[in-house]
Structure formats: C-alpha cells, structure tokens
C-alpha cells in the first residue's frame, strides 16, 4: 500500500500545475511517511528538507542576491529577539502574485512576491514574517503534522490531489482545496489559539525590534479586504491563516490594552524613508511583470509629481523597465535621478554599473562597481555582478576568487553555481564545472539534470577521497536519492 501511495503521488505531482493550492498537497505528501507518534526535532528537519525539494520543483524562487539578502536580514532581525532556536532558519521569496506567506517545518519561511507587492511599508512585511516565525517557534506545524497522522492521510492526500487536478485554474484549485470537509481541512488550518499565540509573539517582537506593532493591522486589513472581495475564491493565505476579522479585532484589543496606537506614524521625509524596502519592491515588480505591463503603471504613478519619496521610487522602477527593453540611455537617465535623490545608497551605484555594462560601457561600469565595492565590500549583490562582469569580459582569474568568496556567503544561490561552474569548465576543470552545474539544477528543482551533471563530475574525477569533487558529487547524489524517495 505504501509503495502504491508513493507511485500514485509521483504521478500526480508530475501533472499538477504550479498553483498556490499545491502547498496543501505538498504538505500532505511529505508528511505521510512519518510513523504515528509525536514529531521530533529531527522529524521536522526531515520534513523541511523534503518540502523544500518539492517547493523548488513546483514553484519558481526569486534567487536574486539583493532580494535574498534583504529578506534574510529582515528574518534575522526577528530571530535576534526571538532567542535561540533548534533550527537554522531560511527565508525565501516565491515568484507568485498571490497574497501568501507560510512557515514550513524546521524554520523554512516562504513569502510570495504578491504579498511583498501588497505591503505598503517594511513594517507591514516584517509583521508577516514575525507572525510566521511565531508559528515556527511555537512548533504549530509539528502539532498539526502530529494530528494529521491520526487520520487516513494517504486517502486524504489522494482525494485532495484529484480535486486539485480538476480545478482548472489556480483560483479554482484554491477553492477546491479550501472546500474540503472533515479532518483534512481541520488539520490544514491553524487553530484560533495558534493564530493568537503567533500574533502575541509578533506583537512582542515588533515592540522589541523598535518597530510599530500597529503595522500588523495594515496587513490584516488587506487580508480582510481580500477575503471579502473573493468570498467564493478563497486566497491561499486564508487556507492556513483563517478568520482575519477575528485576528484584526484581537490585535486592536491588545494594542488598546497596552496603550499603543492602532495607526503607525506617517513617514513624510527622505530621512525616515524605507529605501531598501521600496527598492526591493520595485525590483520584484520588474522581475515578475512584463515591461509592457509595468511601464504605463509607473508613468501613471509619476503623473501627479514625484515629491514624495515612495512615489519618486517609481523612477527606479522605470530604470529597470528601460533596462529590460534595452533602452539604456533612458535607463541611465532614470537611475541617475534616483542617485541624485539618494546619494548615500551605495547599491544604486551597482544598479547604474549593471545598466552601463549591458550598454557596452564596460570601463565605466567597472569603475562604478569598484567604487561600490569599496563602500560595501561584503555586499553579495555587488560582488556577484562584479564577478559576472569579469567573467563576461573573459577575465576568469579575476572572477574566480570573487565567486569562491560568495560560495561561502550564499551557498544556495543557484545562479552563482551556474556561473562558477561555467568559469571552472572554461579554465579546463570540467569535473568541478559539472559538479556546480549539478548544484545549480538541484537548487532550481530539476533533480534529473542535477544527477546527470553530478554523475559526469564523478566520471571526470573518479577520486573517492574526502573533499574531492568526485566524493562531493557522490554525497550530493546520495542526498538527492534520500530526498527524492
């Protein structure tokens, strides 16, 4: 029966479309092998590893070093006040327009790009991340997993998968997943007590971080509005985070009891402007939407003037649109306006250099990137693109040490492995090239191509000593085999 279940699940996963409701299926699929007992820390780590493999396969992660660094920094800000944890937390952004975020087993936190786009401030985004960390810290996921082991899990998973396959669209699949009756639906949803505990922790941590707890209300109001607007099409966030109206009332009551304002203070000047948040938000818009869709929206936003800094940042968005359209002079003109407005933001020099490099102005680009590196020598975004410049100019020996330094800083950055693998191959080390291309495909969710390149690495470097490319490839293949069961 177990083998039949796994075979059926594998066939279903091959057919399932990339849909928000797929998370429900993935959760059910990865937890089935556990025995009916309390979920240990090690069990939860195993669940997290398996779920991450499936999510990488079924969803596209935004693997840009500036965005990953920013989101990781926000998550670490929460963890600093949350205290010691049994897991090494990881924070990811999923390329999906749905208003969604979720905490998975073993400290995995996923934020959909649509939720970041819907956020009006860094505090709103941080409040969601704090809430999700609250679920993880309280091990609510382990509790739900433990309860799900006491129902007919295999039958529920297959029924859910079958219903999802019949949904016909992402929203339809979410409706189907949300309409399940009985034990599976109850197990998939956090209880009101779980939500209140996560909210209490998030409020406490927001205060300890020096943030405004009232910003939680902004996100909950958005959740409430979405739930009212889409009554018949339940958004995925509400599958696991039910009853936004009750949560909103609960948090408002808590703020009143503590004598705190329910409205955050306005930010009116450049001095208290959340530059990194608004830049990342514009970057996400540019990465997830076509230039044809973005350009009229940005031009409309600027039509009434750009005095307010959050409106002015639409010019950064324009620079990214023009870059994508290869209108380099326009892109440079817009990014220079942003630099003039925010001269202390070093990352803008890197943004300018990237546009200049694509325009063929290589020496000028390298000069600006060198200046950016001098100001922020440990910035992964700046380092990655400087190494990319050297590589594309054929200066591989200059690129290689930068890539190797980045591998210690951002070891799961897929494009880093791709470019480093290319560089090593071009320098004649084909075994290392295949090994890093294997890691690239693994982090991109393609286990078949990952295995192909890893086997090539073993063939080209058959040495079995610890630390050699061949042995590292064998170890990675064993991981793929273990998690791909």
Short mmCIF file of C-alpha atoms in Angstrom, two decimals:
data_model
loop_
_atom_site.label_atom_id
_atom_site.label_comp_id
_atom_site.label_asym_id
_atom_site.label_seq_id
_atom_site.Cartn_x
_atom_site.Cartn_y
_atom_site.Cartn_z
CA UNK A 1 0.00 0.00 0.00
CA UNK A 2 2.86 2.39 0.85
CA UNK A 3 4.60 1.73 -2.48
CA UNK A 4 1.32 2.23 -4.33
CA UNK A 5 0.78 5.52 -2.48
CA UNK A 6 4.24 6.81 -3.39
CA UNK A 7 3.83 5.75 -7.03
CA UNK A 8 0.45 7.45 -7.27
CA UNK A 9 1.74 10.61 -5.60
CA UNK A 10 4.68 10.80 -8.02
CA UNK A 11 2.33 10.52 -10.99
CA UNK A 12 0.09 13.23 -9.58
CA UNK A 13 2.99 15.58 -8.86
CA UNK A 14 4.09 15.30 -12.50
CA UNK A 15 0.65 16.53 -13.58
CA UNK A 16 -0.06 19.22 -11.01
CA UNK A 17 0.22 22.77 -12.33
CA UNK A 18 2.11 25.48 -10.46
CA UNK A 19 -0.70 26.65 -8.23
CA UNK A 20 -0.92 28.24 -4.78
CA UNK A 21 -3.16 25.43 -3.56
CA UNK A 22 -0.40 22.94 -4.35
CA UNK A 23 1.10 23.75 -0.97
CA UNK A 24 -1.69 21.74 0.66
CA UNK A 25 -0.79 18.73 -1.50
CA UNK A 26 2.91 19.11 -0.79
CA UNK A 27 2.33 19.22 2.96
CA UNK A 28 0.26 16.07 2.81
CA UNK A 29 2.70 14.31 0.51
CA UNK A 30 5.82 14.93 2.56
CA UNK A 31 4.43 14.05 5.95
CA UNK A 32 2.87 10.70 5.02
CA UNK A 33 5.98 8.57 5.70
CA UNK A 34 6.20 9.54 9.39
CA UNK A 35 5.02 7.00 11.96
CA UNK A 36 2.10 7.84 14.21
CA UNK A 37 3.99 9.45 17.10
CA UNK A 38 4.95 12.88 18.34
CA UNK A 39 7.01 14.83 15.80
CA UNK A 40 10.61 15.24 16.97
CA UNK A 41 13.06 17.98 16.01
CA UNK A 42 14.79 15.51 13.68
CA UNK A 43 11.44 14.53 12.12
CA UNK A 44 10.72 18.18 11.49
CA UNK A 45 14.13 18.72 9.88
CA UNK A 46 13.43 15.79 7.56
CA UNK A 47 10.00 17.21 6.68
CA UNK A 48 11.53 20.58 5.96
CA UNK A 49 14.15 19.12 3.64
CA UNK A 50 11.56 17.12 1.72
CA UNK A 51 9.16 20.03 1.46
CA UNK A 52 11.89 22.38 0.25
CA UNK A 53 12.76 19.93 -2.55
CA UNK A 54 9.13 19.82 -3.67
CA UNK A 55 8.66 23.57 -3.47
CA UNK A 56 11.79 24.15 -5.55
CA UNK A 57 10.37 21.74 -8.10
CA UNK A 58 6.89 23.19 -8.27
CA UNK A 59 7.48 26.92 -7.70
CA UNK A 60 9.95 29.47 -9.01
CA UNK A 61 12.00 31.10 -6.27
CA UNK A 62 13.32 34.63 -6.78
CA UNK A 63 17.02 33.90 -6.47
CA UNK A 64 18.43 37.43 -6.76
CA UNK A 65 21.22 38.23 -4.27
CA UNK A 66 19.94 41.71 -3.38
CA UNK A 67 16.42 40.45 -2.68
CA UNK A 68 17.57 37.33 -0.82
CA UNK A 69 19.98 39.40 1.30
CA UNK A 70 17.26 41.90 2.20
CA UNK A 71 14.67 39.26 3.14
CA UNK A 72 17.25 37.29 5.13
CA UNK A 73 18.22 40.43 7.05
CA UNK A 74 14.58 41.07 7.98
CA UNK A 75 14.17 37.49 9.10
CA UNK A 76 17.35 37.65 11.19
CA UNK A 77 16.06 40.83 12.81
CA UNK A 78 13.11 38.80 14.11
CA UNK A 79 15.30 35.89 15.17
CA UNK A 80 17.57 38.16 17.21
CA UNK A 81 14.68 38.97 19.54
CA UNK A 82 13.08 35.51 19.32
CA UNK A 83 16.09 33.92 21.02
CA UNK A 84 17.98 30.64 20.38
CA UNK A 85 16.25 28.21 18.02
CA UNK A 86 16.68 24.48 17.30
CA UNK A 87 16.66 25.13 13.54
CA UNK A 88 18.71 27.21 11.11
CA UNK A 89 16.00 29.43 9.64
CA UNK A 90 15.85 30.07 5.91
CA UNK A 91 13.77 32.76 4.19
CA UNK A 92 12.65 32.52 0.57
CA UNK A 93 10.65 34.65 -1.89
CA UNK A 94 8.37 32.73 -4.27
CA UNK A 95 7.60 34.23 -7.67
CA UNK A 96 3.82 34.21 -7.35
CA UNK A 97 1.37 37.11 -7.31
CA UNK A 98 -0.92 35.64 -4.66
CA UNK A 99 -1.12 37.30 -1.25
CA UNK A 100 0.51 34.46 0.62
CA UNK A 101 3.18 33.50 3.15
CA UNK A 102 3.75 30.37 5.18
CA UNK A 103 6.11 28.80 7.68
CA UNK A 104 7.12 25.26 6.86
CA UNK A 105 8.79 22.67 9.11
CA UNK A 106 12.29 23.29 10.50
CA UNK A 107 12.35 27.06 10.16
CA UNK A 108 11.58 27.46 6.45
CA UNK A 109 9.67 30.68 5.79
CA UNK A 110 8.27 31.46 2.35
CA UNK A 111 6.96 34.86 1.25
CA UNK A 112 5.11 35.17 -2.05
CA UNK A 113 6.11 38.12 -4.21
CA UNK A 114 2.46 39.19 -4.28
CA UNK A 115 2.49 39.76 -0.53
CA UNK A 116 5.59 41.97 -0.77
CA UNK A 117 3.96 43.93 -3.57
CA UNK A 118 0.85 44.41 -1.42
CA UNK A 119 2.88 45.71 1.53
CA UNK A 120 2.98 49.48 1.92
CA UNK A 121 5.88 49.53 4.36
CA UNK A 122 8.73 47.45 5.67
CA UNK A 123 6.93 47.14 8.99
CA UNK A 124 3.91 45.51 7.34
CA UNK A 125 6.14 42.96 5.63
CA UNK A 126 8.15 42.38 8.81
CA UNK A 127 4.96 41.82 10.80
CA UNK A 128 4.01 38.93 8.50
CA UNK A 129 7.49 37.44 8.80
CA UNK A 130 7.34 37.78 12.59
CA UNK A 131 3.94 36.06 12.62
CA UNK A 132 5.29 33.17 10.53
CA UNK A 133 8.37 32.85 12.76
CA UNK A 134 5.93 32.81 15.68
CA UNK A 135 4.28 29.71 14.23
CA UNK A 136 7.67 28.07 13.69
CA UNK A 137 8.99 28.95 17.17
CA UNK A 138 5.81 27.58 18.75
CA UNK A 139 6.11 24.45 16.58
CA UNK A 140 2.50 24.73 15.48
CA UNK A 141 3.42 22.97 12.29
CA UNK A 142 4.71 19.95 14.21
CA UNK A 143 1.46 19.89 16.20
CA UNK A 144 -0.63 19.96 13.03
CA UNK A 145 1.53 17.25 11.48
CA UNK A 146 1.09 15.12 14.59
CA UNK A 147 -2.70 15.48 14.35
CA UNK A 148 -2.71 14.68 10.63
CA UNK A 149 -1.04 11.34 11.32
CA UNK A 150 -4.20 10.27 13.12
CA UNK A 151 -6.41 10.47 10.01
CA UNK A 152 -6.35 8.39 6.83
CA UNK A 153 -3.56 10.51 5.42
CA UNK A 154 -2.94 8.66 2.19
CA UNK A 155 -6.60 8.71 1.17
CA UNK A 156 -6.90 12.39 2.09
CA UNK A 157 -3.80 13.29 0.07
CA UNK A 158 -5.02 11.41 -2.99
CA UNK A 159 -8.50 12.92 -2.71
CA UNK A 160 -7.04 16.40 -2.40
CA UNK A 161 -4.70 15.83 -5.35
CA UNK A 162 -7.55 14.56 -7.50
CA UNK A 163 -9.68 17.56 -6.66
CA UNK A 164 -6.80 19.93 -7.38
CA UNK A 165 -6.23 18.33 -10.78
CA UNK A 166 -9.86 19.04 -11.61
CA UNK A 167 -9.70 22.68 -10.57
CA UNK A 168 -8.82 24.06 -13.99
CA UNK A 169 -7.15 27.22 -12.66
CA UNK A 170 -5.09 28.44 -9.74
CA UNK A 171 -8.10 30.08 -8.13
CA UNK A 172 -10.31 27.10 -8.83
CA UNK A 173 -7.78 24.79 -7.24
CA UNK A 174 -7.60 27.04 -4.18
CA UNK A 175 -11.40 26.90 -3.90
CA UNK A 176 -11.36 23.13 -4.10
CA UNK A 177 -8.61 22.84 -1.51
CA UNK A 178 -10.42 25.26 0.78
CA UNK A 179 -13.75 23.47 0.46
CA UNK A 180 -12.63 20.06 1.70
CA UNK A 181 -14.67 18.83 4.61
CA UNK A 182 -13.64 16.73 7.59
CA UNK A 183 -10.34 16.02 9.23
CA UNK A 184 -8.02 17.09 6.40
CA UNK A 185 -9.35 20.65 6.31
CA UNK A 186 -9.22 20.99 10.07
CA UNK A 187 -5.66 19.70 10.11
CA UNK A 188 -4.52 22.09 7.39
CA UNK A 189 -5.71 25.16 9.26
CA UNK A 190 -4.05 26.78 12.22
CA UNK A 191 -6.43 26.99 15.18
CA UNK A 192 -7.54 30.30 16.62
CA UNK A 193 -5.28 29.59 19.60
CA UNK A 194 -2.33 29.06 17.22
CA UNK A 195 -3.07 32.34 15.48
CA UNK A 196 -3.37 34.24 18.73
CA UNK A 197 -0.09 32.81 20.01
CA UNK A 198 1.74 33.73 16.79
CA UNK A 199 0.18 37.21 16.88
CA UNK A 200 1.15 37.74 20.53
CA UNK A 201 4.75 36.80 19.74
CA UNK A 202 4.80 39.00 16.63
CA UNK A 203 3.45 41.99 18.59
CA UNK A 204 6.02 41.44 21.33
CA UNK A 205 8.88 41.11 18.84
CA UNK A 206 7.79 44.14 16.81
CA UNK A 207 7.97 46.20 20.02
CA UNK A 208 11.38 44.74 20.97
CA UNK A 209 12.72 45.47 17.47
CA UNK A 210 11.72 49.10 17.84
CA UNK A 211 9.05 48.67 15.16
CA UNK A 212 5.45 49.82 15.31
CA UNK A 213 3.17 46.90 16.25
CA UNK A 214 0.28 48.81 14.64
CA UNK A 215 1.73 47.94 11.23
CA UNK A 216 0.39 44.41 11.73
CA UNK A 217 -3.08 45.87 11.36
CA UNK A 218 -2.33 47.12 7.85
CA UNK A 219 -1.65 43.62 6.60
CA UNK A 220 -4.64 42.15 8.40
CA UNK A 221 -6.90 44.79 6.86
CA UNK A 222 -5.61 43.73 3.46
CA UNK A 223 -6.36 40.10 4.33
CA UNK A 224 -9.87 41.07 5.40
CA UNK A 225 -10.49 43.01 2.20
CA UNK A 226 -9.21 40.14 0.07
CA UNK A 227 -11.45 37.66 1.89
CA UNK A 228 -14.49 39.90 1.40
CA UNK A 229 -13.73 40.53 -2.26
CA UNK A 230 -13.10 36.89 -3.03
CA UNK A 231 -15.66 35.12 -0.88
CA UNK A 232 -16.14 32.34 -3.43
CA UNK A 233 -12.43 32.13 -4.28
CA UNK A 234 -10.55 31.76 -1.05
CA UNK A 235 -6.96 33.07 -1.34
CA UNK A 236 -4.28 30.60 -0.29
CA UNK A 237 -3.16 32.59 2.73
CA UNK A 238 -6.57 32.00 4.30
CA UNK A 239 -6.27 28.24 3.87
CA UNK A 240 -3.79 28.12 6.73
CA UNK A 241 -4.47 31.51 8.39
CA UNK A 242 -8.24 31.68 8.85
CA UNK A 243 -10.51 34.36 10.29
CA UNK A 244 -8.70 37.65 9.54
CA UNK A 245 -11.61 39.63 11.03
CA UNK A 246 -11.19 37.96 14.41
CA UNK A 247 -7.41 38.36 14.30
CA UNK A 248 -7.83 42.05 13.47
CA UNK A 249 -10.13 42.60 16.44
CA UNK A 250 -7.84 40.64 18.72
CA UNK A 251 -4.76 42.70 17.81
CA UNK A 252 -6.64 46.00 18.05
CA UNK A 253 -7.78 44.99 21.54
CA UNK A 254 -4.22 44.06 22.53
CA UNK A 255 -2.88 47.40 21.32
CA UNK A 256 -5.59 49.30 23.23
CA UNK A 257 -4.86 47.29 26.40
CA UNK A 258 -1.16 48.18 26.13
CA UNK A 259 -1.91 51.84 25.44
CA UNK A 260 -0.42 51.68 21.94
CA UNK A 261 -1.66 53.44 18.83
CA UNK A 262 -3.53 51.46 16.20
CA UNK A 263 -2.15 53.67 13.42
CA UNK A 264 1.57 53.85 12.53
CA UNK A 265 3.29 57.21 12.36
CA UNK A 266 3.48 58.67 8.83
CA UNK A 267 6.88 58.89 7.14
CA UNK A 268 6.99 62.21 5.36
CA UNK A 269 10.66 62.91 4.63
CA UNK A 270 13.64 61.26 2.96
CA UNK A 271 15.32 60.97 6.37
CA UNK A 272 12.95 58.25 7.61
CA UNK A 273 12.17 56.77 4.18
CA UNK A 274 12.50 52.96 3.97
CA UNK A 275 14.68 52.97 0.88
CA UNK A 276 15.72 49.31 0.80
CA UNK A 277 12.12 48.13 1.15
CA UNK A 278 10.88 50.30 -1.70
CA UNK A 279 13.83 49.40 -3.94
CA UNK A 280 13.30 45.68 -3.38
CA UNK A 281 9.57 46.11 -4.00
CA UNK A 282 10.27 47.83 -7.34
CA UNK A 283 12.80 45.11 -8.20
CA UNK A 284 10.20 42.44 -7.57
CA UNK A 285 7.70 44.26 -9.79
CA UNK A 286 10.32 44.37 -12.56
CA UNK A 287 11.19 40.68 -12.16
CA UNK A 288 7.62 39.38 -12.09
CA UNK A 289 5.89 41.61 -14.65
CA UNK A 290 6.48 42.43 -18.29
CA UNK A 291 7.74 45.89 -19.30
CA UNK A 292 4.53 46.39 -21.27
CA UNK A 293 2.52 45.89 -18.09
CA UNK A 294 4.76 47.96 -15.83
CA UNK A 295 5.54 51.00 -17.97
CA UNK A 296 2.05 52.58 -18.05
CA UNK A 297 1.57 51.91 -14.32
CA UNK A 298 4.85 53.63 -13.42
CA UNK A 299 4.21 56.57 -15.74
CA UNK A 300 0.73 56.99 -14.24
CA UNK A 301 2.17 56.96 -10.72
CA UNK A 302 4.56 59.78 -11.60
CA UNK A 303 1.96 61.86 -13.43
CA UNK A 304 0.96 63.91 -10.39
CA UNK A 305 4.53 64.70 -9.34
CA UNK A 306 7.27 62.82 -7.53
CA UNK A 307 8.00 64.84 -4.41
CA UNK A 308 7.07 62.03 -2.02
CA UNK A 309 9.96 59.54 -1.81
CA UNK A 310 7.75 56.46 -2.19
CA UNK A 311 6.36 57.92 -5.44
CA UNK A 312 9.79 59.02 -6.59
CA UNK A 313 10.98 55.40 -6.38
CA UNK A 314 8.81 54.68 -9.42
CA UNK A 315 11.78 56.19 -11.29
CA UNK A 316 13.89 53.28 -10.08
CA UNK A 317 11.19 51.01 -11.49
CA UNK A 318 11.41 52.88 -14.79
CA UNK A 319 15.17 52.31 -14.90
CA UNK A 320 14.56 48.56 -14.60
CA UNK A 321 11.87 48.59 -17.29
CA UNK A 322 14.10 50.52 -19.69
CA UNK A 323 16.98 48.11 -18.91
CA UNK A 324 14.75 45.14 -19.80
CA UNK A 325 13.76 46.93 -23.02
CA UNK A 326 17.44 47.72 -23.81
CA UNK A 327 16.71 51.44 -23.81
CA UNK A 328 19.95 52.05 -21.99
CA UNK A 329 20.15 55.84 -22.25
CA UNK A 330 16.68 56.18 -20.72
CA UNK A 331 17.58 53.65 -18.01
CA UNK A 332 20.77 55.55 -17.12
CA UNK A 333 18.91 58.87 -17.03
CA UNK A 334 16.32 57.49 -14.57
CA UNK A 335 18.82 55.73 -12.28
CA UNK A 336 20.92 58.90 -12.12
CA UNK A 337 17.86 60.81 -10.91
CA UNK A 338 17.45 58.25 -8.13
CA UNK A 339 21.14 58.51 -7.22
CA UNK A 340 20.82 62.30 -7.03
CA UNK A 341 17.87 61.90 -4.66
CA UNK A 342 19.51 59.18 -2.52
CA UNK A 343 23.28 59.74 -2.87
CA UNK A 344 24.19 57.65 0.20
CA UNK A 345 22.64 54.44 -1.17
CA UNK A 346 25.65 52.50 -2.44
CA UNK A 347 23.58 49.81 -4.11
CA UNK A 348 22.39 52.37 -6.66
CA UNK A 349 25.96 52.67 -7.94
CA UNK A 350 25.85 48.94 -8.62
CA UNK A 351 22.49 49.34 -10.36
CA UNK A 352 23.98 52.07 -12.55
CA UNK A 353 27.03 49.90 -13.31
CA UNK A 354 24.81 46.98 -14.38
CA UNK A 355 22.98 49.20 -16.88
CA UNK A 356 26.25 50.65 -18.16
CA UNK A 357 27.76 47.18 -18.59
CA UNK A 358 24.75 45.97 -20.57
CA UNK A 359 25.05 49.10 -22.72
CA UNK A 360 28.63 48.13 -23.58
CA UNK A 361 30.26 50.83 -21.46
CA UNK A 362 32.48 48.30 -19.71
CA UNK A 363 35.23 50.51 -18.30
CA UNK A 364 32.75 52.98 -16.82
CA UNK A 365 30.73 50.11 -15.35
CA UNK A 366 33.80 48.54 -13.75
CA UNK A 367 34.79 51.88 -12.26
CA UNK A 368 31.39 52.41 -10.65
CA UNK A 369 31.29 48.83 -9.39
CA UNK A 370 34.75 49.21 -7.88
CA UNK A 371 33.55 52.33 -6.08
CA UNK A 372 30.51 50.42 -4.79
CA UNK A 373 32.74 47.55 -3.59
CA UNK A 374 34.97 50.00 -1.77
CA UNK A 375 31.95 51.30 0.16
CA UNK A 376 30.34 47.89 0.80
CA UNK A 377 32.96 45.15 0.40
CA UNK A 378 30.69 42.38 1.70
CA UNK A 379 27.55 43.07 -0.34
CA UNK A 380 26.66 39.82 -2.22
CA UNK A 381 24.75 41.69 -4.95
CA UNK A 382 27.72 43.94 -5.76
CA UNK A 383 30.24 41.08 -5.55
CA UNK A 384 28.18 38.78 -7.78
CA UNK A 385 27.78 41.31 -10.57
CA UNK A 386 31.42 42.40 -10.41
CA UNK A 387 32.46 38.75 -10.86
CA UNK A 388 29.93 38.42 -13.68
CA UNK A 389 31.46 41.46 -15.41
CA UNK A 390 34.94 39.92 -15.22
CA UNK A 391 33.65 36.57 -16.47
CA UNK A 392 31.85 38.07 -19.44
CA UNK A 393 34.97 40.05 -20.32
CA UNK A 394 37.00 36.82 -20.29
CA UNK A 395 38.91 37.75 -17.13
CA UNK A 396 38.18 34.43 -15.43
CA UNK A 397 41.08 34.56 -12.99
CA UNK A 398 39.70 37.82 -11.62
CA UNK A 399 36.16 36.42 -11.42
CA UNK A 400 37.02 33.10 -9.77
CA UNK A 401 38.12 34.28 -6.29
CA UNK A 402 35.06 36.52 -6.02
CA UNK A 403 32.76 33.60 -6.88
CA UNK A 404 34.59 31.40 -4.37
CA UNK A 405 34.14 34.00 -1.66
CA UNK A 406 30.43 34.20 -2.49
CA UNK A 407 30.09 30.42 -2.23
CA UNK A 408 30.89 30.75 1.48
CA UNK A 409 28.40 33.63 1.86
CA UNK A 410 25.44 32.42 -0.23
CA UNK A 411 25.99 28.66 -0.80
CA UNK A 412 22.47 28.00 -2.13
CA UNK A 413 22.45 30.81 -4.74
CA UNK A 414 21.70 28.79 -7.87
CA UNK A 415 22.97 31.27 -10.49
CA UNK A 416 26.22 31.57 -8.56
CA UNK A 417 26.81 27.84 -9.02
CA UNK A 418 25.88 28.14 -12.70
CA UNK A 419 28.36 30.91 -13.40
CA UNK A 420 31.11 29.41 -11.24
CA UNK A 421 30.62 26.04 -12.96
CA UNK A 422 30.94 27.72 -16.34
CA UNK A 423 34.12 29.52 -15.25
CA UNK A 424 35.73 26.34 -13.90
CA UNK A 425 34.88 24.47 -17.10
CA UNK A 426 36.29 27.25 -19.26
CA UNK A 427 39.52 27.03 -17.27
CA UNK A 428 39.74 23.29 -18.01
CA UNK A 429 38.36 21.85 -14.75
CA UNK A 430 35.38 20.04 -16.26
CA UNK A 431 34.73 17.88 -13.18
CA UNK A 432 34.23 20.97 -11.00
CA UNK A 433 32.20 22.57 -13.76
CA UNK A 434 29.76 19.65 -13.87
CA UNK A 435 29.59 19.50 -10.07
CA UNK A 436 28.50 23.12 -9.76
CA UNK A 437 26.11 22.83 -12.71
CA UNK A 438 24.62 19.87 -10.84
CA UNK A 439 24.10 22.05 -7.78
CA UNK A 440 22.57 24.76 -9.98
CA UNK A 441 19.95 22.33 -11.31
CA UNK A 442 19.34 20.91 -7.81
CA UNK A 443 18.59 24.37 -6.42
CA UNK A 444 16.41 25.05 -9.46
CA UNK A 445 14.33 21.96 -8.66
CA UNK A 446 15.50 19.69 -11.51
CA UNK A 447 16.80 16.51 -9.86
CA UNK A 448 17.22 14.68 -13.18
CA UNK A 449 19.59 17.26 -14.67
CA UNK A 450 21.34 17.61 -11.32
CA UNK A 451 22.02 13.86 -11.25
CA UNK A 452 23.29 13.93 -14.84
CA UNK A 453 25.90 16.63 -14.10
CA UNK A 454 26.91 15.06 -10.80
CA UNK A 455 27.49 11.71 -12.47
CA UNK A 456 29.58 13.49 -15.10
CA UNK A 457 31.62 15.06 -12.30
CA UNK A 458 32.26 11.58 -10.84
CA UNK A 459 33.21 10.21 -14.27
CA UNK A 460 35.70 13.04 -14.85
CA UNK A 461 37.08 12.92 -11.29
CA UNK A 462 36.74 9.35 -10.00
CA UNK A 463 38.79 10.05 -6.87
CA UNK A 464 36.95 8.97 -3.74
CA UNK A 465 38.96 10.89 -1.13
CA UNK A 466 37.11 13.25 1.18
CA UNK A 467 36.98 16.78 -0.19
CA UNK A 468 37.49 15.85 -3.84
CA UNK A 469 34.95 16.79 -6.49
CA UNK A 470 34.10 13.14 -7.11
CA UNK A 471 33.36 12.47 -3.45
CA UNK A 472 31.33 15.69 -3.06
CA UNK A 473 29.29 14.69 -6.12
CA UNK A 474 28.63 11.24 -4.60
CA UNK A 475 27.49 12.85 -1.36
CA UNK A 476 25.11 15.15 -3.23
CA UNK A 477 23.72 12.25 -5.27
CA UNK A 478 23.02 10.40 -2.01
CA UNK A 479 21.10 13.46 -0.77
CA UNK A 480 19.06 13.56 -3.97
CA UNK A 481 18.28 9.86 -3.64
CA UNK A 482 17.25 10.25 0.01
CA UNK A 483 15.02 13.27 -0.52
CA UNK A 484 13.64 12.10 -3.85
CA UNK A 485 12.01 8.97 -2.49
#
